[in-house]
JSON list of C-alpha atoms in Angstrom, two decimals:
[
{"chain": "A", "resi": 1, "resn": "ALA", "atom": "CA", "xyz": [-0.40, 17.53, -3.82]},
{"chain": "A", "resi": 2, "resn": "PHE", "atom": "CA", "xyz": [2.34, 16.63, -6.29]},
{"chain": "A", "resi": 3, "resn": "GLY", "atom": "CA", "xyz": [-0.01, 14.37, -8.24]},
{"chain": "A", "resi": 4, "resn": "ALA", "atom": "CA", "xyz": [-2.87, 16.86, -8.13]},
{"chain": "A", "resi": 5, "resn": "HIS", "atom": "CA", "xyz": [-0.79, 19.79, -9.33]},
{"chain": "A", "resi": 6, "resn": "GLY", "atom": "CA", "xyz": [2.60, 18.75, -10.68]},
{"chain": "A", "resi": 7, "resn": "LEU", "atom": "CA", "xyz": [1.37, 15.74, -12.64]},
{"chain": "A", "resi": 8, "resn": "LYS", "atom": "CA", "xyz": [-2.11, 16.95, -13.50]},
{"chain": "A", "resi": 9, "resn": "SER", "atom": "CA", "xyz": [-1.51, 17.29, -17.25]},
{"chain": "A", "resi": 10, "resn": "THR", "atom": "CA", "xyz": [0.18, 13.86, -17.44]},
{"chain": "A", "resi": 11, "resn": "LEU", "atom": "CA", "xyz": [-2.57, 12.14, -15.46]},
{"chain": "A", "resi": 12, "resn": "VAL", "atom": "CA", "xyz": [-5.29, 13.80, -17.56]},
{"chain": "A", "resi": 13, "resn": "LYS", "atom": "CA", "xyz": [-3.46, 12.85, -20.77]},
{"chain": "A", "resi": 14, "resn": "HIS", "atom": "CA", "xyz": [-3.38, 9.18, -19.74]},
{"chain": "A", "resi": 15, "resn": "GLY", "atom": "CA", "xyz": [-6.80, 9.30, -18.04]},
{"chain": "A", "resi": 16, "resn": "THR", "atom": "CA", "xyz": [-5.30, 7.91, -14.83]},
{"chain": "A", "resi": 17, "resn": "SER", "atom": "CA", "xyz": [-6.17, 10.48, -12.16]},
{"chain": "A", "resi": 18, "resn": "GLU", "atom": "CA", "xyz": [-8.32, 7.95, -10.28]},
{"chain": "A", "resi": 19, "resn": "VAL", "atom": "CA", "xyz": [-5.54, 5.36, -10.44]},
{"chain": "A", "resi": 20, "resn": "TRP", "atom": "CA", "xyz": [-3.14, 7.89, -8.88]},
{"chain": "A", "resi": 21, "resn": "ASP", "atom": "CA", "xyz": [-5.70, 8.67, -6.15]},
{"chain": "A", "resi": 22, "resn": "THR", "atom": "CA", "xyz": [-6.12, 4.96, -5.35]},
{"chain": "A", "resi": 23, "resn": "ALA", "atom": "CA", "xyz": [-2.33, 4.49, -5.10]},
{"chain": "A", "resi": 24, "resn": "CYS", "atom": "CA", "xyz": [-2.04, 7.51, -2.79]},
{"chain": "A", "resi": 25, "resn": "PHE", "atom": "CA", "xyz": [-4.89, 6.34, -0.56]},
{"chain": "A", "resi": 26, "resn": "TYR", "atom": "CA", "xyz": [-3.54, 2.81, -0.05]},
{"chain": "A", "resi": 27, "resn": "HIS", "atom": "CA", "xyz": [-0.01, 4.15, 0.37]},
{"chain": "A", "resi": 28, "resn": "MET", "atom": "CA", "xyz": [-1.17, 6.55, 3.11]},
{"chain": "A", "resi": 29, "resn": "VAL", "atom": "CA", "xyz": [-3.29, 3.98, 4.97]},
{"chain": "A", "resi": 30, "resn": "HIS", "atom": "CA", "xyz": [-0.54, 1.38, 5.03]},
{"chain": "A", "resi": 31, "resn": "ALA", "atom": "CA", "xyz": [2.18, 3.90, 5.87]},
{"chain": "A", "resi": 32, "resn": "LEU", "atom": "CA", "xyz": [0.07, 4.80, 8.91]},
{"chain": "A", "resi": 33, "resn": "GLY", "atom": "CA", "xyz": [-0.24, 1.08, 9.62]},
{"chain": "A", "resi": 34, "resn": "LEU", "atom": "CA", "xyz": [3.55, 0.79, 9.55]},
{"chain": "A", "resi": 35, "resn": "LEU", "atom": "CA", "xyz": [3.82, 3.75, 11.90]},
{"chain": "A", "resi": 36, "resn": "CYS", "atom": "CA", "xyz": [1.38, 2.15, 14.34]},
{"chain": "A", "resi": 37, "resn": "LEU", "atom": "CA", "xyz": [3.27, -1.15, 14.14]},
{"chain": "A", "resi": 38, "resn": "SER", "atom": "CA", "xyz": [6.52, 0.62, 14.96]},
{"chain": "A", "resi": 39, "resn": "TRP", "atom": "CA", "xyz": [4.96, 2.17, 18.07]},
{"chain": "A", "resi": 40, "resn": "SER", "atom": "CA", "xyz": [3.59, -1.17, 19.27]},
{"chain": "A", "resi": 41, "resn": "ARG", "atom": "CA", "xyz": [5.25, -2.77, 22.27]},
{"chain": "A", "resi": 42, "resn": "SER", "atom": "CA", "xyz": [4.89, -6.15, 20.57]},
{"chain": "A", "resi": 43, "resn": "PHE", "atom": "CA", "xyz": [6.34, -5.10, 17.19]},
{"chain": "A", "resi": 44, "resn": "ARG", "atom": "CA", "xyz": [6.08, -7.82, 14.57]},
{"chain": "A", "resi": 45, "resn": "LEU", "atom": "CA", "xyz": [8.50, -7.75, 11.64]},
{"chain": "A", "resi": 46, "resn": "GLY", "atom": "CA", "xyz": [6.35, -10.00, 9.42]},
{"chain": "A", "resi": 47, "resn": "PRO", "atom": "CA", "xyz": [3.36, -7.67, 9.00]},
{"chain": "A", "resi": 48, "resn": "ALA", "atom": "CA", "xyz": [5.71, -4.70, 8.57]},
{"chain": "A", "resi": 49, "resn": "VAL", "atom": "CA", "xyz": [7.52, -6.46, 5.71]},
{"chain": "A", "resi": 50, "resn": "CYS", "atom": "CA", "xyz": [4.18, -7.41, 4.13]},
{"chain": "A", "resi": 51, "resn": "PHE", "atom": "CA", "xyz": [3.04, -3.77, 4.31]},
{"chain": "A", "resi": 52, "resn": "LEU", "atom": "CA", "xyz": [6.33, -2.51, 2.87]},
{"chain": "A", "resi": 53, "resn": "VAL", "atom": "CA", "xyz": [6.27, -4.99, -0.02]},
{"chain": "A", "resi": 54, "resn": "GLY", "atom": "CA", "xyz": [2.58, -4.29, -0.57]},
{"chain": "A", "resi": 55, "resn": "ILE", "atom": "CA", "xyz": [3.11, -0.53, -0.71]},
{"chain": "A", "resi": 56, "resn": "LEU", "atom": "CA", "xyz": [6.02, -0.90, -3.12]},
{"chain": "A", "resi": 57, "resn": "VAL", "atom": "CA", "xyz": [4.26, -3.33, -5.46]},
{"chain": "A", "resi": 58, "resn": "PHE", "atom": "CA", "xyz": [0.62, -2.18, -5.18]},
{"chain": "A", "resi": 59, "resn": "SER", "atom": "CA", "xyz": [1.02, 1.58, -4.95]},
{"chain": "A", "resi": 60, "resn": "GLY", "atom": "CA", "xyz": [4.30, 1.60, -6.87]},
{"chain": "A", "resi": 61, "resn": "SER", "atom": "CA", "xyz": [2.85, -0.18, -9.88]},
{"chain": "A", "resi": 62, "resn": "LEU", "atom": "CA", "xyz": [-0.18, 2.13, -9.85]},
{"chain": "A", "resi": 63, "resn": "TYR", "atom": "CA", "xyz": [2.05, 5.21, -9.63]},
{"chain": "A", "resi": 64, "resn": "VAL", "atom": "CA", "xyz": [4.12, 4.08, -12.61]},
{"chain": "A", "resi": 65, "resn": "LEU", "atom": "CA", "xyz": [1.01, 3.02, -14.54]},
{"chain": "A", "resi": 66, "resn": "SER", "atom": "CA", "xyz": [-0.68, 6.38, -13.99]},
{"chain": "A", "resi": 67, "resn": "VAL", "atom": "CA", "xyz": [2.36, 8.41, -15.06]},
{"chain": "A", "resi": 68, "resn": "THR", "atom": "CA", "xyz": [3.44, 6.29, -18.03]},
{"chain": "A", "resi": 69, "resn": "GLY", "atom": "CA", "xyz": [0.14, 4.81, -19.21]},
{"chain": "A", "resi": 70, "resn": "ILE", "atom": "CA", "xyz": [1.71, 1.34, -19.35]},
{"chain": "A", "resi": 71, "resn": "ARG", "atom": "CA", "xyz": [-1.42, -0.73, -18.69]},
{"chain": "A", "resi": 72, "resn": "TRP", "atom": "CA", "xyz": [0.22, -4.15, -18.24]},
{"chain": "A", "resi": 73, "resn": "LEU", "atom": "CA", "xyz": [1.55, -2.95, -14.88]},
{"chain": "A", "resi": 74, "resn": "GLY", "atom": "CA", "xyz": [-2.00, -3.42, -13.61]},
{"chain": "A", "resi": 75, "resn": "ALA", "atom": "CA", "xyz": [-1.33, -7.16, -13.85]},
{"chain": "A", "resi": 76, "resn": "ILE", "atom": "CA", "xyz": [1.20, -7.09, -11.01]},
{"chain": "A", "resi": 77, "resn": "THR", "atom": "CA", "xyz": [-0.83, -4.78, -8.78]},
{"chain": "A", "resi": 78, "resn": "PRO", "atom": "CA", "xyz": [-2.82, -7.66, -7.20]},
{"chain": "A", "resi": 79, "resn": "ILE", "atom": "CA", "xyz": [0.44, -9.19, -5.93]},
{"chain": "A", "resi": 80, "resn": "GLY", "atom": "CA", "xyz": [0.93, -6.07, -3.83]},
{"chain": "A", "resi": 81, "resn": "GLY", "atom": "CA", "xyz": [-2.70, -6.23, -2.73]},
{"chain": "A", "resi": 82, "resn": "VAL", "atom": "CA", "xyz": [-2.19, -9.78, -1.51]},
{"chain": "A", "resi": 83, "resn": "ALA", "atom": "CA", "xyz": [0.87, -8.66, 0.47]},
{"chain": "A", "resi": 84, "resn": "LEU", "atom": "CA", "xyz": [-1.20, -5.91, 2.11]},
{"chain": "A", "resi": 85, "resn": "LEU", "atom": "CA", "xyz": [-3.95, -8.41, 2.99]},
{"chain": "A", "resi": 86, "resn": "LEU", "atom": "CA", "xyz": [-1.37, -10.84, 4.39]},
{"chain": "A", "resi": 87, "resn": "GLY", "atom": "CA", "xyz": [-0.05, -8.07, 6.63]},
{"chain": "A", "resi": 88, "resn": "TRP", "atom": "CA", "xyz": [-3.53, -7.40, 8.04]},
{"chain": "A", "resi": 89, "resn": "ALA", "atom": "CA", "xyz": [-4.21, -11.13, 8.45]},
{"chain": "A", "resi": 90, "resn": "TRP", "atom": "CA", "xyz": [-0.89, -11.56, 10.27]},
{"chain": "A", "resi": 91, "resn": "ILE", "atom": "CA", "xyz": [-1.79, -8.74, 12.66]},
{"chain": "A", "resi": 92, "resn": "ALA", "atom": "CA", "xyz": [-5.24, -10.22, 13.28]},
{"chain": "A", "resi": 93, "resn": "LYS", "atom": "CA", "xyz": [-3.78, -13.67, 13.88]},
{"chain": "A", "resi": 94, "resn": "SER", "atom": "CA", "xyz": [-1.16, -12.37, 16.31]},
{"chain": "A", "resi": 95, "resn": "CYS", "atom": "CA", "xyz": [-3.81, -10.37, 18.19]},
{"chain": "A", "resi": 96, "resn": "THR", "atom": "CA", "xyz": [-5.95, -13.46, 18.74]},
{"chain": "A", "resi": 97, "resn": "ARG", "atom": "CA", "xyz": [-2.89, -15.43, 19.87]},
{"chain": "A", "resi": 98, "resn": "GLU", "atom": "CA", "xyz": [-1.96, -12.77, 22.45]},
{"chain": "A", "resi": 99, "resn": "GLU", "atom": "CA", "xyz": [-5.48, -12.75, 23.88]},
{"chain": "A", "resi": 100, "resn": "ARG", "atom": "CA", "xyz": [-5.34, -16.50, 24.52]},
{"chain": "A", "resi": 101, "resn": "ALA", "atom": "CA", "xyz": [-1.91, -16.34, 26.18]}
]
């Protein structure tokens, strides 16, 4: 809501409304992932750290890019994306390990 209303003029000025929306979407999905991890009986710190770093770098760089218009920040965004993917891969790997045990 803040981005849609409070930052609307800034996002329109920089032409970055879609970038803001992408950052919000991935932030929300992975925040929910962190919440689910915290409720899990077999909590794993590794995927949680990957999600946290991914949210900070991926969504954080997109938030700053969309508000400031500094385009080079898009170059570090994939680092956060890789961290998010590593978190999901870690969860998948630990799920397959638990099934075999």
